[in-house]
Amino acid sequence: EAIRLAKISIEKELRATKIELDSLVRNFEDLQLEYDTLARSTSENKEAEIMLERLTTEHIATSAQLNAVSADLAVTKARAEAEMKARKEQHKTEVGNLQFEISVLKTRVANGPEERDERDEENDVAVLKARVEDRDRRILELEQALAKGEEQRRQMHNRIQELR
């Protein structure tokens, strides 16, 4: 009877151990699954960090290129504006000279076909009239520029008063 009791006791312990072993196997499988998930997540995080680093480097390089292109564009624009201003000034001078020549020729035609070879170029009436017309035109331009400057001064004065 003692052997039978011992056998039953050992069988109970064996069942308890088997249940505990099954529980440990399930826990191990759960832990293995969590570990695999964590390893996958860690791998994905490392890949994301590598991609972020690469994209950051590309962004910095692209920003540097953009800044260089912007600076180059600004220089090109300034150069083009300066060239355009110089050409406009040259054009304006040429137009003024041509208007002067037209005025001289108109005055000479109006005075008739006198002997032009004998005329003193410095005291030629046509040249003198053309110079007067040229100066009158220049005075008119300066008066317009002065009026424009005065209007700007008034606008700025009014803005300053508004800001106070």
mmCIF file of C-alpha atoms in Angstrom:
data_model
loop_
_atom_site.group_PDB
_atom_site.id
_atom_site.type_symbol
_atom_site.label_atom_id
_atom_site.label_comp_id
_atom_site.label_asym_id
_atom_site.label_seq_id
_atom_site.Cartn_x
_atom_site.Cartn_y
_atom_site.Cartn_z
ATOM 1 C CA GLU A 1 0.000 0.000 0.000
ATOM 2 C CA ALA A 2 2.860 2.363 0.686
ATOM 3 C CA ILE A 3 4.226 1.672 -2.733
ATOM 4 C CA ARG A 4 0.876 2.419 -4.276
ATOM 5 C CA LEU A 5 0.633 5.671 -2.338
ATOM 6 C CA ALA A 6 4.157 6.534 -3.357
ATOM 7 C CA LYS A 7 3.266 5.687 -6.966
ATOM 8 C CA ILE A 8 0.160 7.905 -6.838
ATOM 9 C CA SER A 9 2.170 10.673 -5.226
ATOM 10 C CA ILE A 10 4.851 10.403 -7.892
ATOM 11 C CA GLU A 11 2.193 10.364 -10.651
ATOM 12 C CA LYS A 12 0.630 13.518 -9.166
ATOM 13 C CA GLU A 13 4.039 15.153 -9.039
ATOM 14 C CA LEU A 14 4.685 13.976 -12.594
ATOM 15 C CA ARG A 15 1.367 15.502 -13.781
ATOM 16 C CA ALA A 16 2.095 18.711 -11.910
ATOM 17 C CA THR A 17 5.573 18.795 -13.427
ATOM 18 C CA LYS A 18 4.100 18.097 -16.882
ATOM 19 C CA ILE A 19 1.563 20.924 -16.425
ATOM 20 C CA GLU A 20 4.356 23.198 -15.240
ATOM 21 C CA LEU A 21 6.500 22.120 -18.226
ATOM 22 C CA ASP A 22 3.617 22.833 -20.642
ATOM 23 C CA SER A 23 3.161 26.232 -18.999
ATOM 24 C CA LEU A 24 6.890 26.934 -19.316
ATOM 25 C CA VAL A 25 6.850 25.852 -22.976
ATOM 26 C CA ARG A 26 3.906 28.211 -23.650
ATOM 27 C CA ASN A 27 5.715 31.019 -21.809
ATOM 28 C CA PHE A 28 8.863 30.243 -23.833
ATOM 29 C CA GLU A 29 6.900 30.356 -27.105
ATOM 30 C CA ASP A 30 5.273 33.646 -26.076
ATOM 31 C CA LEU A 31 8.671 35.072 -25.127
ATOM 32 C CA GLN A 32 10.163 33.788 -28.399
ATOM 33 C CA LEU A 33 7.347 35.496 -30.324
ATOM 34 C CA GLU A 34 7.882 38.748 -28.392
ATOM 35 C CA TYR A 35 11.639 38.492 -28.990
ATOM 36 C CA ASP A 36 11.133 37.966 -32.734
ATOM 37 C CA THR A 37 8.721 40.920 -32.860
ATOM 38 C CA LEU A 38 11.182 43.072 -30.907
ATOM 39 C CA ALA A 39 14.072 41.986 -33.145
ATOM 40 C CA ARG A 40 12.021 42.836 -36.253
ATOM 41 C CA SER A 41 11.054 46.185 -34.749
ATOM 42 C CA THR A 42 14.666 46.918 -33.809
ATOM 43 C CA SER A 43 15.767 46.038 -37.331
ATOM 44 C CA GLU A 44 13.083 48.292 -38.799
ATOM 45 C CA ASN A 45 14.112 51.094 -36.426
ATOM 46 C CA LYS A 46 17.755 50.747 -37.492
ATOM 47 C CA GLU A 47 16.732 50.823 -41.148
ATOM 48 C CA ALA A 48 14.572 53.881 -40.482
ATOM 49 C CA GLU A 49 17.455 55.599 -38.674
ATOM 50 C CA ILE A 50 19.798 54.820 -41.568
ATOM 51 C CA MET A 51 17.225 56.145 -44.044
ATOM 52 C CA LEU A 52 16.673 59.246 -41.904
ATOM 53 C CA GLU A 53 20.416 59.878 -41.785
ATOM 54 C CA ARG A 54 20.695 59.438 -45.563
ATOM 55 C CA LEU A 55 17.720 61.729 -46.187
ATOM 56 C CA THR A 56 19.123 64.310 -43.783
ATOM 57 C CA THR A 57 22.424 64.257 -45.659
ATOM 58 C CA GLU A 58 20.608 64.589 -48.986
ATOM 59 C CA HIS A 59 18.518 67.442 -47.568
ATOM 60 C CA ILE A 60 21.625 69.280 -46.402
ATOM 61 C CA ALA A 61 23.285 68.777 -49.787
ATOM 62 C CA THR A 62 20.164 69.899 -51.632
ATOM 63 C CA SER A 63 19.823 72.947 -49.380
ATOM 64 C CA ALA A 64 23.448 73.850 -50.044
ATOM 65 C CA GLN A 65 22.884 73.504 -53.789
ATOM 66 C CA LEU A 66 19.732 75.606 -53.548
ATOM 67 C CA ASN A 67 21.593 78.310 -51.631
ATOM 68 C CA ALA A 68 24.398 78.268 -54.198
ATOM 69 C CA VAL A 69 21.938 78.498 -57.087
ATOM 70 C CA SER A 70 20.049 81.296 -55.311
ATOM 71 C CA ALA A 71 23.264 83.229 -54.750
ATOM 72 C CA ASP A 72 24.311 82.672 -58.358
ATOM 73 C CA LEU A 73 20.871 83.761 -59.534
ATOM 74 C CA ALA A 74 21.064 86.904 -57.401
ATOM 75 C CA VAL A 75 24.482 87.752 -58.862
ATOM 76 C CA THR A 76 23.241 87.099 -62.392
ATOM 77 C CA LYS A 77 20.125 89.188 -61.755
ATOM 78 C CA ALA A 78 22.161 92.072 -60.329
ATOM 79 C CA ARG A 79 24.546 91.902 -63.278
ATOM 80 C CA ALA A 80 21.652 91.846 -65.752
ATOM 81 C CA GLU A 81 19.930 94.767 -64.001
ATOM 82 C CA ALA A 82 23.158 96.792 -64.046
ATOM 83 C CA GLU A 83 23.671 96.006 -67.726
ATOM 84 C CA MET A 84 20.048 96.898 -68.482
ATOM 85 C CA LYS A 85 20.386 100.179 -66.605
ATOM 86 C CA ALA A 86 23.576 101.008 -68.512
ATOM 87 C CA ARG A 87 21.914 100.173 -71.831
ATOM 88 C CA LYS A 88 18.859 102.281 -70.956
ATOM 89 C CA GLU A 89 21.151 105.175 -70.060
ATOM 90 C CA GLN A 90 23.056 104.716 -73.325
ATOM 91 C CA HIS A 91 19.770 104.540 -75.244
ATOM 92 C CA LYS A 92 18.507 107.663 -73.520
ATOM 93 C CA THR A 93 21.720 109.494 -74.429
ATOM 94 C CA GLU A 94 21.483 108.335 -78.046
ATOM 95 C CA VAL A 95 17.836 109.432 -78.237
ATOM 96 C CA GLY A 96 18.797 112.834 -76.822
ATOM 97 C CA ASN A 97 21.608 113.216 -79.354
ATOM 98 C CA LEU A 98 19.301 112.215 -82.200
ATOM 99 C CA GLN A 99 16.617 114.660 -81.022
ATOM 100 C CA PHE A 100 19.294 117.353 -80.919
ATOM 101 C CA GLU A 101 20.351 116.500 -84.480
ATOM 102 C CA ILE A 102 16.708 116.495 -85.633
ATOM 103 C CA SER A 103 16.161 119.893 -84.055
ATOM 104 C CA VAL A 104 19.290 121.288 -85.736
ATOM 105 C CA LEU A 105 18.245 119.903 -89.111
ATOM 106 C CA LYS A 106 14.676 121.210 -88.746
ATOM 107 C CA THR A 107 15.956 124.685 -87.917
ATOM 108 C CA ARG A 108 18.379 124.627 -90.865
ATOM 109 C CA VAL A 109 15.625 123.524 -93.237
ATOM 110 C CA ALA A 110 13.313 126.232 -91.896
ATOM 111 C CA ASN A 111 15.966 128.925 -92.399
ATOM 112 C CA GLY A 112 16.353 128.057 -96.054
ATOM 113 C CA PRO A 113 19.206 127.056 -98.276
ATOM 114 C CA GLU A 114 21.786 129.627 -97.311
ATOM 115 C CA GLU A 115 25.467 129.016 -97.608
ATOM 116 C CA ARG A 116 26.075 126.592 -94.810
ATOM 117 C CA ASP A 117 29.773 126.173 -95.389
ATOM 118 C CA GLU A 118 30.462 129.682 -94.221
ATOM 119 C CA ARG A 119 28.560 129.341 -90.967
ATOM 120 C CA ASP A 120 30.400 129.103 -87.727
ATOM 121 C CA GLU A 121 29.285 125.763 -86.175
ATOM 122 C CA GLU A 122 29.639 127.193 -82.663
ATOM 123 C CA ASN A 123 27.351 130.155 -83.357
ATOM 124 C CA ASP A 124 25.027 128.436 -85.835
ATOM 125 C CA VAL A 125 21.455 129.489 -85.048
ATOM 126 C CA ALA A 126 20.156 125.985 -85.644
ATOM 127 C CA VAL A 127 22.683 124.516 -83.224
ATOM 128 C CA LEU A 128 21.931 127.161 -80.633
ATOM 129 C CA LYS A 129 18.168 126.602 -80.926
ATOM 130 C CA ALA A 130 18.660 122.860 -80.662
ATOM 131 C CA ARG A 131 20.759 123.339 -77.539
ATOM 132 C CA VAL A 132 18.048 125.527 -76.027
ATOM 133 C CA GLU A 133 15.405 122.896 -76.851
ATOM 134 C CA ASP A 134 17.633 120.179 -75.394
ATOM 135 C CA ARG A 135 18.125 122.148 -72.198
ATOM 136 C CA ASP A 136 14.394 122.912 -71.983
ATOM 137 C CA ARG A 137 13.650 119.206 -72.353
ATOM 138 C CA ARG A 138 16.238 118.394 -69.653
ATOM 139 C CA ILE A 139 14.746 121.047 -67.337
ATOM 140 C CA LEU A 140 11.299 119.509 -67.853
ATOM 141 C CA GLU A 141 12.670 116.037 -67.019
ATOM 142 C CA LEU A 142 14.339 117.367 -63.862
ATOM 143 C CA GLU A 143 11.154 119.168 -62.795
ATOM 144 C CA GLN A 144 9.183 115.940 -63.242
ATOM 145 C CA ALA A 145 11.781 114.020 -61.232
ATOM 146 C CA LEU A 146 11.621 116.702 -58.541
ATOM 147 C CA ALA A 147 7.819 116.479 -58.400
ATOM 148 C CA LYS A 148 8.027 112.698 -58.159
ATOM 149 C CA GLY A 149 10.598 112.967 -55.360
ATOM 150 C CA GLU A 150 8.417 115.472 -53.503
ATOM 151 C CA GLU A 151 5.417 113.130 -53.800
ATOM 152 C CA GLN A 152 7.490 110.262 -52.383
ATOM 153 C CA ARG A 153 8.690 112.507 -49.552
ATOM 154 C CA ARG A 154 5.079 113.389 -48.692
ATOM 155 C CA GLN A 155 4.016 109.748 -48.726
ATOM 156 C CA MET A 156 6.920 108.794 -46.457
ATOM 157 C CA HIS A 157 6.124 111.700 -44.133
ATOM 158 C CA ASN A 158 2.492 110.555 -43.920
ATOM 159 C CA ARG A 159 3.559 106.972 -43.197
ATOM 160 C CA ILE A 160 5.875 108.163 -40.440
ATOM 161 C CA GLN A 161 3.035 110.186 -38.936
ATOM 162 C CA GLU A 162 0.773 107.115 -39.060
ATOM 163 C CA LEU A 163 3.396 105.004 -37.298
ATOM 164 C CA ARG A 164 3.694 107.503 -34.470
#
